[in-house]
Coordinates of C-alpha atoms in Angstrom, one line a residue:
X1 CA 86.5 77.9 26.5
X2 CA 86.9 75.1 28.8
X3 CA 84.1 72.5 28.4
X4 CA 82.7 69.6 31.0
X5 CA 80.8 67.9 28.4
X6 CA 82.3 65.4 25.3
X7 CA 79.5 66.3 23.0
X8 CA 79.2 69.9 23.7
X9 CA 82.7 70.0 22.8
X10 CA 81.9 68.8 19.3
X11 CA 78.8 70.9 19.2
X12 CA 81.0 73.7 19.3
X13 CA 83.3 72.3 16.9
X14 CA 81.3 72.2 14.6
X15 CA 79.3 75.2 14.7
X16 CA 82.6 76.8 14.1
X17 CA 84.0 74.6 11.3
X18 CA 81.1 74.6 9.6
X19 CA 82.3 75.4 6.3
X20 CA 86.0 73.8 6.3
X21 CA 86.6 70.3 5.3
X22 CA 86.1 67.2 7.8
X23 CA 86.8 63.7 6.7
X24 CA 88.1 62.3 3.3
X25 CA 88.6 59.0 1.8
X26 CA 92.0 59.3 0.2
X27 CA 90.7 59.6 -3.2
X28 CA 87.4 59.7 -2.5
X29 CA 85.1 61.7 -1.1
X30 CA 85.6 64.8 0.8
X31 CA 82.6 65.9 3.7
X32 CA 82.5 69.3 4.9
X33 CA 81.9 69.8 8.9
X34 CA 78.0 70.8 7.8
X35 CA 77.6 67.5 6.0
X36 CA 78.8 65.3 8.4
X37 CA 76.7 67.0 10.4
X38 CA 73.8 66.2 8.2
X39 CA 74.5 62.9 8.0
X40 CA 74.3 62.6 11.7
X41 CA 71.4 64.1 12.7
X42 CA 69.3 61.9 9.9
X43 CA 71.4 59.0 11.6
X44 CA 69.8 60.6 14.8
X45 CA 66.1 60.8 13.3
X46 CA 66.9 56.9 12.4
X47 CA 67.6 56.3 16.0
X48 CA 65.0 57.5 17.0
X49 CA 62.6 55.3 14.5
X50 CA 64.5 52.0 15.7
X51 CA 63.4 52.9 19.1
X52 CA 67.3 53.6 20.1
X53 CA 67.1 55.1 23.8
X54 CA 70.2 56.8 25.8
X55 CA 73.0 54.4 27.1
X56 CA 71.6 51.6 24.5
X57 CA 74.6 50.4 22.6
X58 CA 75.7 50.1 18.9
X59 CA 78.3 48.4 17.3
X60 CA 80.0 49.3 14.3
X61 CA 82.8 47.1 12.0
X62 CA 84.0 48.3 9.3
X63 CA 87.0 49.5 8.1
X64 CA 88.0 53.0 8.1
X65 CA 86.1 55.1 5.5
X66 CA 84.8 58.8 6.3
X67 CA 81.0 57.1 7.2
X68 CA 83.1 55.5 9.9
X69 CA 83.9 59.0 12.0
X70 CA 80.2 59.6 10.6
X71 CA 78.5 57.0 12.9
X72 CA 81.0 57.0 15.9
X73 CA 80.0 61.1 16.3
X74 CA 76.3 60.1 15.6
X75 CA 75.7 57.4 18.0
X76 CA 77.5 59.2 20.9
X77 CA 76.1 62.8 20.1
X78 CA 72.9 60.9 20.4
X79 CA 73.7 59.7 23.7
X80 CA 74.1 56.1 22.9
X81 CA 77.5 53.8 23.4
X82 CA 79.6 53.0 20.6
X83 CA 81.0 49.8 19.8
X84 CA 83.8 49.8 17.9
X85 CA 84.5 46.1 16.9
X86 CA 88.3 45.4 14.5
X87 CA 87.1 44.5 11.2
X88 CA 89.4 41.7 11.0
X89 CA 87.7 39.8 14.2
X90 CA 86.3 36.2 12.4
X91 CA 82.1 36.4 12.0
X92 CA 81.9 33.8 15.1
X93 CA 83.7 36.8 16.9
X94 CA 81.7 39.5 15.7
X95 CA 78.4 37.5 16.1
X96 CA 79.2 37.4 19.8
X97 CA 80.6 40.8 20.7
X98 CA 77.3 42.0 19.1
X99 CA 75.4 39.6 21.2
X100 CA 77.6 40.1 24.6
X101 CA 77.7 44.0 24.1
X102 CA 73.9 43.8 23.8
X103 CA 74.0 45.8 20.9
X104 CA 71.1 47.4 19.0
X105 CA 71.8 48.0 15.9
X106 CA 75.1 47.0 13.7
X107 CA 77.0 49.1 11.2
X108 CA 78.6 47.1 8.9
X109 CA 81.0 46.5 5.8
X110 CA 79.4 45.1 2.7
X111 CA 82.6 42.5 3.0
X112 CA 82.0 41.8 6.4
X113 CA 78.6 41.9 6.1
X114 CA 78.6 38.6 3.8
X115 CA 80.2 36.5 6.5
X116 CA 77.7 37.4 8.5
X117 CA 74.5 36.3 9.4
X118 CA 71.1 38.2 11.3
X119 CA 69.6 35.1 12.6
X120 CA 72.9 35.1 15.1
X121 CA 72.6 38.2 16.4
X122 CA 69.0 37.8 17.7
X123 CA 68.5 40.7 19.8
X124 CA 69.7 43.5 16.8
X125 CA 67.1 45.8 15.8
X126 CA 68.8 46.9 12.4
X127 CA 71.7 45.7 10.6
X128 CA 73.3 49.0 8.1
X129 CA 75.5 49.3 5.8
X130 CA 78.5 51.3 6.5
X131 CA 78.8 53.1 3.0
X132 CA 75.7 53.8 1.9
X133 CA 73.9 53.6 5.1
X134 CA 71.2 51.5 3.4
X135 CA 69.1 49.2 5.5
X136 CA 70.3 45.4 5.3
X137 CA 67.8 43.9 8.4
X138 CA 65.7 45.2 10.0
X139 CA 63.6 43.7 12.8
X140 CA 60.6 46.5 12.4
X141 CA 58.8 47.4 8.9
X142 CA 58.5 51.0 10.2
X143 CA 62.6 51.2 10.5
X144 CA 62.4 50.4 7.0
X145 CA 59.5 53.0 6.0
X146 CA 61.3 55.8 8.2
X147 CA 64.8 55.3 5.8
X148 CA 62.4 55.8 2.9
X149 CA 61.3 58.4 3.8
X150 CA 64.2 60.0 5.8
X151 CA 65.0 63.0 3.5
X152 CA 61.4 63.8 4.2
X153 CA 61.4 63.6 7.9
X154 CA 64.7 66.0 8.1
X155 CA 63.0 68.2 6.0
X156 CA 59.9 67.9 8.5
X157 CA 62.3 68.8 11.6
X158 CA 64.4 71.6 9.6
X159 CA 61.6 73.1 7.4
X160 CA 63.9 76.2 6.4
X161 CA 67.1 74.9 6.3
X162 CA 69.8 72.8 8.6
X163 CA 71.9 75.6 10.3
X164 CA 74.9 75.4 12.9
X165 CA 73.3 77.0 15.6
X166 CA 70.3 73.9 15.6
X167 CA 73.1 71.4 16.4
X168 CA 72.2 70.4 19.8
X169 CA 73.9 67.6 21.4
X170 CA 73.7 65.2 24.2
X171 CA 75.3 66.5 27.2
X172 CA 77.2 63.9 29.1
X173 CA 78.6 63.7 32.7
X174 CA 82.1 62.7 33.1
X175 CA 81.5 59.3 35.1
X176 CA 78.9 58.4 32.0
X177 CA 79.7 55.1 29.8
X178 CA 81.1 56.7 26.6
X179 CA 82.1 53.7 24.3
X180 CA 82.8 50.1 25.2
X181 CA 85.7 48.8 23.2
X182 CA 86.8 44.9 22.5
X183 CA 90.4 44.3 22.5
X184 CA 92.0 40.7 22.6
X185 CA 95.2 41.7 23.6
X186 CA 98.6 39.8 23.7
X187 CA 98.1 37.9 26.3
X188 CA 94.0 36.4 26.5
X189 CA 90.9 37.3 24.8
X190 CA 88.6 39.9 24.2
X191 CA 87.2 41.8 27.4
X192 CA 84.8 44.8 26.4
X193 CA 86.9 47.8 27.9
X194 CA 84.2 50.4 29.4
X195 CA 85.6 54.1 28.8
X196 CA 84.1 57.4 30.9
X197 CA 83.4 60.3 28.9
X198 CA 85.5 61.9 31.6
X199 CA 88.7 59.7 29.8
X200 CA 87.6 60.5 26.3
X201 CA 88.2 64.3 27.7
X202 CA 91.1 63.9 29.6
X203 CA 92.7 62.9 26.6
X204 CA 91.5 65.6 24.5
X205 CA 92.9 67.8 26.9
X206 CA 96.2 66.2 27.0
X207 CA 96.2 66.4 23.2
X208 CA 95.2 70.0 23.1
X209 CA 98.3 70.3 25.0
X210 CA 100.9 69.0 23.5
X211 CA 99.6 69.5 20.3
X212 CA 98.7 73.3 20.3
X213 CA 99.9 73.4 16.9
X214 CA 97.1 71.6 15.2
X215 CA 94.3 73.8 13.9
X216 CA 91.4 74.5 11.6
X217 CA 94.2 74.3 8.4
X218 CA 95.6 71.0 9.9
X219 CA 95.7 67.7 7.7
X220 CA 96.1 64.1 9.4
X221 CA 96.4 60.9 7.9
X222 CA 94.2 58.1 9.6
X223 CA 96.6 54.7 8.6
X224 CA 95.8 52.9 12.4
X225 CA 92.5 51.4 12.5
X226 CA 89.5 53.7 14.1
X227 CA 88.4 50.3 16.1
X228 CA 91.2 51.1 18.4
X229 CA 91.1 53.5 20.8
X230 CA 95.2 54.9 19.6
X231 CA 93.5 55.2 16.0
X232 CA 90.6 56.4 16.9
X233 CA 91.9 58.8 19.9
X234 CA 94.3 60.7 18.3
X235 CA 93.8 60.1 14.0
X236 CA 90.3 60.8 14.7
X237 CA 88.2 62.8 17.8
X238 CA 91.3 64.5 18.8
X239 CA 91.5 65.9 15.4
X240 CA 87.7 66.8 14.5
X241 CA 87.7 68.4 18.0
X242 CA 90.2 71.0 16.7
X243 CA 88.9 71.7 13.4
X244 CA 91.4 69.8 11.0
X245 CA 90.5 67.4 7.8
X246 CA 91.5 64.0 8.2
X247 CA 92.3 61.8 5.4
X248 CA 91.3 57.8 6.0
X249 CA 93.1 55.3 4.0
X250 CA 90.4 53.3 2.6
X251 CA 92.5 50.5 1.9
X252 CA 94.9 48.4 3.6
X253 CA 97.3 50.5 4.9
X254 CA 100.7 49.2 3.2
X255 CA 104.0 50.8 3.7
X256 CA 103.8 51.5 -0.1
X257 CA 100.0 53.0 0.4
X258 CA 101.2 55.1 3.4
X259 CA 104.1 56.5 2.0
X260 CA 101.7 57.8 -0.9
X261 CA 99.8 59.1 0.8
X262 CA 101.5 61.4 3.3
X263 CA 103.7 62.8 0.5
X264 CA 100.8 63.6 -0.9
X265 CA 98.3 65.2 1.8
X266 CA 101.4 66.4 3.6
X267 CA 100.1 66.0 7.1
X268 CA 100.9 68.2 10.7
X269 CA 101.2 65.2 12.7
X270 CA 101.7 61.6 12.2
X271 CA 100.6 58.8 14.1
X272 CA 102.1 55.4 13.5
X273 CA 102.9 52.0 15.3
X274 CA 107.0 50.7 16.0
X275 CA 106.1 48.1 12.5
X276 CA 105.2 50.7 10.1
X277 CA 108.4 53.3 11.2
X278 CA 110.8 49.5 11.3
X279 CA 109.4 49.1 7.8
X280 CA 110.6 52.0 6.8
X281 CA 114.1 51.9 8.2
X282 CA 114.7 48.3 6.8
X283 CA 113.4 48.8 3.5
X284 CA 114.8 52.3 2.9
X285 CA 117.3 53.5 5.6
X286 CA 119.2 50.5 6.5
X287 CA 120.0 49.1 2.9
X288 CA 122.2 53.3 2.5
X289 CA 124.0 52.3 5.6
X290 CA 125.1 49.2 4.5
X291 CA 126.9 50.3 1.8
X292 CA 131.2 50.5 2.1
X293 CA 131.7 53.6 1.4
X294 CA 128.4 55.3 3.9
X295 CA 129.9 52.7 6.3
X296 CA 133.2 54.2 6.2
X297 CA 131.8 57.2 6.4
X298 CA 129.9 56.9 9.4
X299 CA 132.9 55.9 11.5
X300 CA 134.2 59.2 10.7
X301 CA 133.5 62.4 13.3
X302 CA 131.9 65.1 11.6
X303 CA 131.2 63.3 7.8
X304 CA 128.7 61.3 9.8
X305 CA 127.0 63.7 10.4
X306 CA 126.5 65.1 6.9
X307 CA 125.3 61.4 6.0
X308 CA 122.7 61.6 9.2
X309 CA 121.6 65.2 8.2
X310 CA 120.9 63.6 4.1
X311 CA 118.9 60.7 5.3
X312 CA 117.2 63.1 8.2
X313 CA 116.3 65.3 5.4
X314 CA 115.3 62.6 2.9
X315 CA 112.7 60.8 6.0
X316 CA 111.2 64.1 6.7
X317 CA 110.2 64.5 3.1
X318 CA 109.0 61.0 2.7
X319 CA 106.6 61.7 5.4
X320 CA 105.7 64.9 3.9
X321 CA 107.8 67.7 5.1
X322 CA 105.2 69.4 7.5
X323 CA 104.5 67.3 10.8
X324 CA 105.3 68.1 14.0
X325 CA 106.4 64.9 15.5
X326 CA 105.6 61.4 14.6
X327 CA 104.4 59.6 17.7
X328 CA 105.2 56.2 18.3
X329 CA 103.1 53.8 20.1
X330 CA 100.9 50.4 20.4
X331 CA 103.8 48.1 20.7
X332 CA 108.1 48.3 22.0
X333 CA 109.8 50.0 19.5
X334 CA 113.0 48.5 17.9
X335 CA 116.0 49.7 19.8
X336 CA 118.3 49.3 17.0
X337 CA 115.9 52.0 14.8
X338 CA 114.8 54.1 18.2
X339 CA 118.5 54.7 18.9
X340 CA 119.5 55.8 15.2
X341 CA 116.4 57.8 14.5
X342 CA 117.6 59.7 17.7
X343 CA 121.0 60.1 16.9
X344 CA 119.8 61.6 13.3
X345 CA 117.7 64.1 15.6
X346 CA 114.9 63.0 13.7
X347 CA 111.0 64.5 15.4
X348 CA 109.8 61.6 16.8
X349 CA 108.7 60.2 20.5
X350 CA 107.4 57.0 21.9
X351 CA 104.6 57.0 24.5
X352 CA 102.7 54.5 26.2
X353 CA 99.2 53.8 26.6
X354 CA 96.4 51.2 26.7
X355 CA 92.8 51.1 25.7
X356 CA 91.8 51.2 29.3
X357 CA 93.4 54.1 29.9
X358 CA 91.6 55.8 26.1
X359 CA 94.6 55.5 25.5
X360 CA 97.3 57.6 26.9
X361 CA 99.4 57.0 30.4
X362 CA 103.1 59.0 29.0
X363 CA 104.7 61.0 26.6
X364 CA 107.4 63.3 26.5
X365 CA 108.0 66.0 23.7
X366 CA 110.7 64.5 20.9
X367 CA 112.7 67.2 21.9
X368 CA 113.0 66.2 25.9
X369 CA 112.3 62.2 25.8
X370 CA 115.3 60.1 26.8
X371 CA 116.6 57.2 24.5
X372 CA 114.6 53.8 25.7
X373 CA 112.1 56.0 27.5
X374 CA 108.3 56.9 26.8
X375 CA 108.0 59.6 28.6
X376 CA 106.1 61.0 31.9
X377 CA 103.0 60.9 33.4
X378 CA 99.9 62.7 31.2
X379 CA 98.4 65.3 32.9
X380 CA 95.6 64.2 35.1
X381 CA 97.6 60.7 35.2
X382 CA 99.8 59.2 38.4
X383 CA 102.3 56.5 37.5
X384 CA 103.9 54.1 40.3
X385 CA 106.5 51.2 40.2
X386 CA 105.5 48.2 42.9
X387 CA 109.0 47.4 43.1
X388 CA 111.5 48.1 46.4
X389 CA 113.8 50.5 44.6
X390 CA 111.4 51.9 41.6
X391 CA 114.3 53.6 39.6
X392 CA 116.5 50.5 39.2
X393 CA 114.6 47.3 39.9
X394 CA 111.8 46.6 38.1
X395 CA 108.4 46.2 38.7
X396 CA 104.6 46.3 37.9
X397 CA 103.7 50.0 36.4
X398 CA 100.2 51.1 38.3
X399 CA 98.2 53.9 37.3
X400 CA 95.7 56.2 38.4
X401 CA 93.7 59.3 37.0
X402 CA 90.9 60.3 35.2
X403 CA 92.2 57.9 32.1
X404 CA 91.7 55.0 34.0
X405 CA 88.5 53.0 32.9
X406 CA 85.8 52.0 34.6
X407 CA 86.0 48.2 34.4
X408 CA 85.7 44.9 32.1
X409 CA 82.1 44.8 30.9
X410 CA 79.8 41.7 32.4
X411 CA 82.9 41.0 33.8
X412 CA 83.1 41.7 37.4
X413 CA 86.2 39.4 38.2
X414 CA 88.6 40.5 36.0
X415 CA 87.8 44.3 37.0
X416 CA 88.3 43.5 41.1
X417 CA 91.5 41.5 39.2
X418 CA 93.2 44.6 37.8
X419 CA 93.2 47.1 40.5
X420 CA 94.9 47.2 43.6
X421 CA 93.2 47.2 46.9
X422 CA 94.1 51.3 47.4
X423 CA 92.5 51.7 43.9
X424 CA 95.5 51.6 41.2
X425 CA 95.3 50.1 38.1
X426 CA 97.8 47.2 37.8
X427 CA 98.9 47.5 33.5
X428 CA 100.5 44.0 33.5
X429 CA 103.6 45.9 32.5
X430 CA 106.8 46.0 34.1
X431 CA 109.3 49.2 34.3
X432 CA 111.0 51.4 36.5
X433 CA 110.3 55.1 36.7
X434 CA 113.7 57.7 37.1
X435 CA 114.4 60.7 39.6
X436 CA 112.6 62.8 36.8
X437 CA 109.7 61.0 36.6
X438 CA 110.6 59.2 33.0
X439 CA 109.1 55.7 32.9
X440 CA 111.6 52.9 30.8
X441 CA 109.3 49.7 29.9
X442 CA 111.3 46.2 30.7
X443 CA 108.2 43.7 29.6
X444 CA 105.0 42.3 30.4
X445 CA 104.5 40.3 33.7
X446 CA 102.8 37.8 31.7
X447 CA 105.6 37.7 29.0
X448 CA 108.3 37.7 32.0
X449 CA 110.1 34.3 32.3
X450 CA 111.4 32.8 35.3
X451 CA 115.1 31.8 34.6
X452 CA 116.8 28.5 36.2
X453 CA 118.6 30.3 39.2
X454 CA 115.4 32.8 39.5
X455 CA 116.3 35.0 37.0
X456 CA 113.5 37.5 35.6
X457 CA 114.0 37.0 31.6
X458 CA 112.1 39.4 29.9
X459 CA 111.5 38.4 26.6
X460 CA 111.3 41.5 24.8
X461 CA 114.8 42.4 25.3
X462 CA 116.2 38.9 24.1
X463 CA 114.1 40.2 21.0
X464 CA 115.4 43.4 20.5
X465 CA 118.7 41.5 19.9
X466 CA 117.2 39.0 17.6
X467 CA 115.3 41.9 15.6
X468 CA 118.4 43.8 14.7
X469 CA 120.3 40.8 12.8
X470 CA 120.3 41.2 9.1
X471 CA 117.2 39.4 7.5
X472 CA 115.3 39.2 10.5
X473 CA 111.3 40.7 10.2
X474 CA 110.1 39.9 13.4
X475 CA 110.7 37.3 16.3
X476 CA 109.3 35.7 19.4
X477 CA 111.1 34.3 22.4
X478 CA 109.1 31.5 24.3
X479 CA 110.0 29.2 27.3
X480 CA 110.4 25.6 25.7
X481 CA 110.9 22.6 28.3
X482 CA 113.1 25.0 30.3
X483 CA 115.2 26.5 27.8
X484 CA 114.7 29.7 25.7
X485 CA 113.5 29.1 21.9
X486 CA 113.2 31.6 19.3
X487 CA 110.6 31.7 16.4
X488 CA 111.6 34.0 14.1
X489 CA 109.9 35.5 10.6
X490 CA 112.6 36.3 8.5
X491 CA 112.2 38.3 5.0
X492 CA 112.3 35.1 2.7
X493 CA 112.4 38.1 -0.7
X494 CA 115.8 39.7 0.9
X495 CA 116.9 36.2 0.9
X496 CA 116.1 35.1 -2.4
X497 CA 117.1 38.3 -4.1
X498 CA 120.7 38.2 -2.2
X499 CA 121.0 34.5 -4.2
X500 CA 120.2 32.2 -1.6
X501 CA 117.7 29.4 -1.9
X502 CA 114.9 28.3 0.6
X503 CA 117.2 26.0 1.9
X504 CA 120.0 27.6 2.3
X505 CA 118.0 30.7 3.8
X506 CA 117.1 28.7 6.7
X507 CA 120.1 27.0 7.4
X508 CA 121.4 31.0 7.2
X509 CA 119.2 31.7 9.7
X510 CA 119.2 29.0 11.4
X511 CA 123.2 29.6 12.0
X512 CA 122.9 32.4 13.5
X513 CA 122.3 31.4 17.1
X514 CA 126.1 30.8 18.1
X515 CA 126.3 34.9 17.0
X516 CA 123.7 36.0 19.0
X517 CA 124.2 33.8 22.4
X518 CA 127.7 35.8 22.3
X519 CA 125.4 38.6 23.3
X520 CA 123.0 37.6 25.3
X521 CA 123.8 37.4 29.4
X522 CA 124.2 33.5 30.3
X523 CA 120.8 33.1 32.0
X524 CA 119.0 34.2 28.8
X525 CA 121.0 32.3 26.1
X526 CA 119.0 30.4 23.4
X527 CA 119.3 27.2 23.0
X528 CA 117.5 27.0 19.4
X529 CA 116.0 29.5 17.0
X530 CA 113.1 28.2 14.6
X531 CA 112.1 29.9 11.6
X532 CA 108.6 30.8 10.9
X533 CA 107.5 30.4 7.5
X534 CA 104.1 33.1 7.6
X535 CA 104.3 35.9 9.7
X536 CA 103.0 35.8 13.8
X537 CA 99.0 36.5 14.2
X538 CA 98.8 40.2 15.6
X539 CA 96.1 42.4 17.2
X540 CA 94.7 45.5 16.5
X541 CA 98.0 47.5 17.9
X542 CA 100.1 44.9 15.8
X543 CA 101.8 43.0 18.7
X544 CA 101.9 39.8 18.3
X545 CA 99.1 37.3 19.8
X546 CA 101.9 35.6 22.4
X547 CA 99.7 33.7 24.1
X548 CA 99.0 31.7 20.5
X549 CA 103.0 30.7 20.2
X550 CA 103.8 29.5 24.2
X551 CA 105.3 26.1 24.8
X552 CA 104.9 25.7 28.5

């Protein structure tokens, strides 16, 4: 059954599901589809006592737990907009996204909820807690009386009992505001992203797709955070849509924690970001392949092979044994790992997407993408290169579709400055697109760097270089005084457990740059590397905040 409608979709969802599990916290509690949809329709009769009309907004910040997906599905069955805010943002930040999203009421953390304060956030009707949902401000006694009493007024609407066929949803149109989500990007600062319900669908579509696989007996593990519209796309709504039980990691999501916990729920489809899968290959991969005798083997046709086939083996069973693919996105992936991980014929794709698109612009299956690429256009997506020969020089990658957002919240200028005058919408990412429609990311056109003899130096791939040298984590080329300088992050415990001291390590590192101008093109050579002693400040997707490290 084909549906027009976002919430009818879930209606139907979970009328069907009713009995299966929904949402876990990994070692916590598990809810059934019935009682999450319990818990949202007494969120509903509590939007209704707080005066919460359709199209008024709510913000929630929190980190992921299964009351997160609870609210999220509440507030837009309802018919209100969601506002997913990063639980990391500082309280001035979240004080003023609550405030500039016009927000009505505020789900919140009991941690973040300490740095926070009601008497800056004037205009909220109720302030509740994630968790428990209890009632930490509230502007209106009677908000207060009706959470008192709220098992009594859903006993007073469903007398006899709560059944699946009551459920009855908001119906949305496609053009409709569906959620306005904050992102601070790599490059500037926060712009409240306003997503159609007709996106949210179009990628539910696209997902249903590719993704046929996943079912009512599917398992996912939700390690991105829900704030995000990658996380919360395809961890969360995609998944919930189709029936499956998805596990949240309650905590922060470490390598270690992650690991755990896939071996342990085993899930159909993972969902990660290039650092988690680089993690993995430094830490466990890398160190095997290092060793004389693998070394030796691997320059050998055919025993190769056998040593790719082990460790293939050995990754799918780290991450469970019984996903699809694991899909790769937020942020460039390491070449270095992309190109081993596809010589190993291990499942795995890259695509590309941004929150104004909810997320998704390409994707190939694992089976079909090319090395370096990240895949084709979506389906109900266009992709375009402004460039004079698209397939070899590059140029800005425009989209268009039913992805595409509807513009920058209270921020009129910055909309008319992201779309083209025929209607495109202009990524700030450069690439060129080949006969077959595969798109190959070169930078951002913010990032790009104009070289002495007019040279476009894209930073990213000076990086790529840097990141595959022995002890380094993560690095950072920036323009300095018209030179290139890079800031690197290297892993200070490798260093210290290989015998060297602080000193010495940096020196090491330090020392390296003769090395790596021998592969670098002329125009792009270094003419310093300096070594970061914490790691860089990142967003949501894990990129680095670039425009916090630039020199000129």
């Amino acid at each position: 059954m084909e549906f027009t409608s976002v919430n009818k979709l879930y209606q139907e969802a979970f009328k069907k599901n009713w009995d299966r599990p929904a949402i876990s916290n990994y070692h916590g509690e598990t809810l059934h589809y019935k009682d999450v949809a319990r818990r949202m329709e007494k969120l509903h009769i509590m939007f209704e006592e707080c005066g919460l009309e359709k199209g008024h907004k709510v913000a929630i910040c929190s980190r992921n737990q299964a009351n997160w997906a609870v609210t999220f599905l509440a507030i837009m069955t309802y018919g209100a907009v969601p506002v997913p805010l990063l639980h990391e943002f500082k309280s001035a930040n979240i004080h003023h996204l609550v405030n500039h999203s016009e927000a009505k009421i505020l789900f919140v953390d009991d941690v973040i909820w300490e740095g926070l304060s009601e008497s800056e956030m004037p205009d909220l009707q109720a302030i509740i807690q994630v968790n428990t949902f209890k009632i930490l401000y509230a502007a209106d006694e009677r908000i207060v009386e009706a959470k008192n009493h709220l098992n009594e007024l859903f006993g007073r609407k469903y007398p006899e009992s709560f059944e699946p066929q009551m459920l009855d949803y908001y119906e949305d149109s496609e053009d409709e505001l569906a959620v306005i989500n904050y992102t601070s990007g790599t490059s500037g600062f926060s712009k409240g992203v306003m997503i159609p319900y007709r996106a949210i669908l179009s990628n539910l579509q696209f997902a249903k797709k590719v993704l046929p696989q996943l079912n009512d007996k599917s398992r996912v593990v939700s390690m991105l955070p829900c704030a995000h519209m990658y996380g919360l796309m395809f961890e969360v709504l995609y998944e919930l849509s189709a029936g499956c039980h998805v596990h949240f990691l309650s905590r922060l999501p470490s390598p270690k924690i992650i690991m755990q916990a896939l071996s342990e729920v085993k899930p159909n489809i993972v969902i990660a970001v290039p650092l988690v899968i680089e993690k993995i290959y430094k830490s466990k991969v890398k160190p095997v392949l290092e060793k004389e005798g693998i070394k030796f083997l691997m320059k050998v046709p055919g025993l190769d092979q056998i040593v790719l086939n082990k460790v293939r083996t050995e990754l799918i069973n780290a991450f469970g044994g019984e996903f699809i693919e694991v899909i790769i996105g937020g942020a460039a992936f390491n070449k270095e790992v992309e190109a081993f991980f596809k010589r190993m014929n291990f499942p795995f794709t890259v695509g590309y997407g941004m929150t104004e698109c909810a997320p998704i612009i390409t994707y190939d299956d694992w089976k079909d993408e090319k090395l370096y690429s990240c895949g084709k256009a979506a389906p109900n997506m266009e992709v375009r290169i402004d460039s004079s020969d698209p397939a070899v020089v590059p140029g800005e990658i425009q989209i268009k579709g039913a992805n595409v957002f509807l513009g920058y919240y209270k921020n009129d200028d910055a909309t008319r400055d992201v779309f083209t005058d025929d209607g495109w919408f202009r990524t700030g990412d450069m690439g060129i697109l080949d006969a077959d429609g595969s798109l190959f990311i070169k930078g951002r056109t913010k990032c790009m760097i104009l070289g002495p003899s007019g040279q476009n130096i894209y930073p990213e791939e000076v990086e790529t270089v840097l990141n595959s040298q022995p002890y380094v984590v993560e690095s950072l080329v920036v323009e300095d005084n018209g030179g290139l300088t890079a800031l690197i992050y290297p892993d200070f415990q490798q260093g210290a457990k290989d015998g060297m001291s602080q000193d010495a390590f940096i020196r090491y590192i330090e020392g390296l740059l003769p090395e790596l101008n021998k592969e670098l093109p002329n125009y792009a050579k270094l003419k310093k590397i300096e070594v970061m002693s914490e790691d860089f400040e990142r967003t949501p997707k894990k990129s680095i905040k670039r425009y916090l490290y630039q020199r000129n």
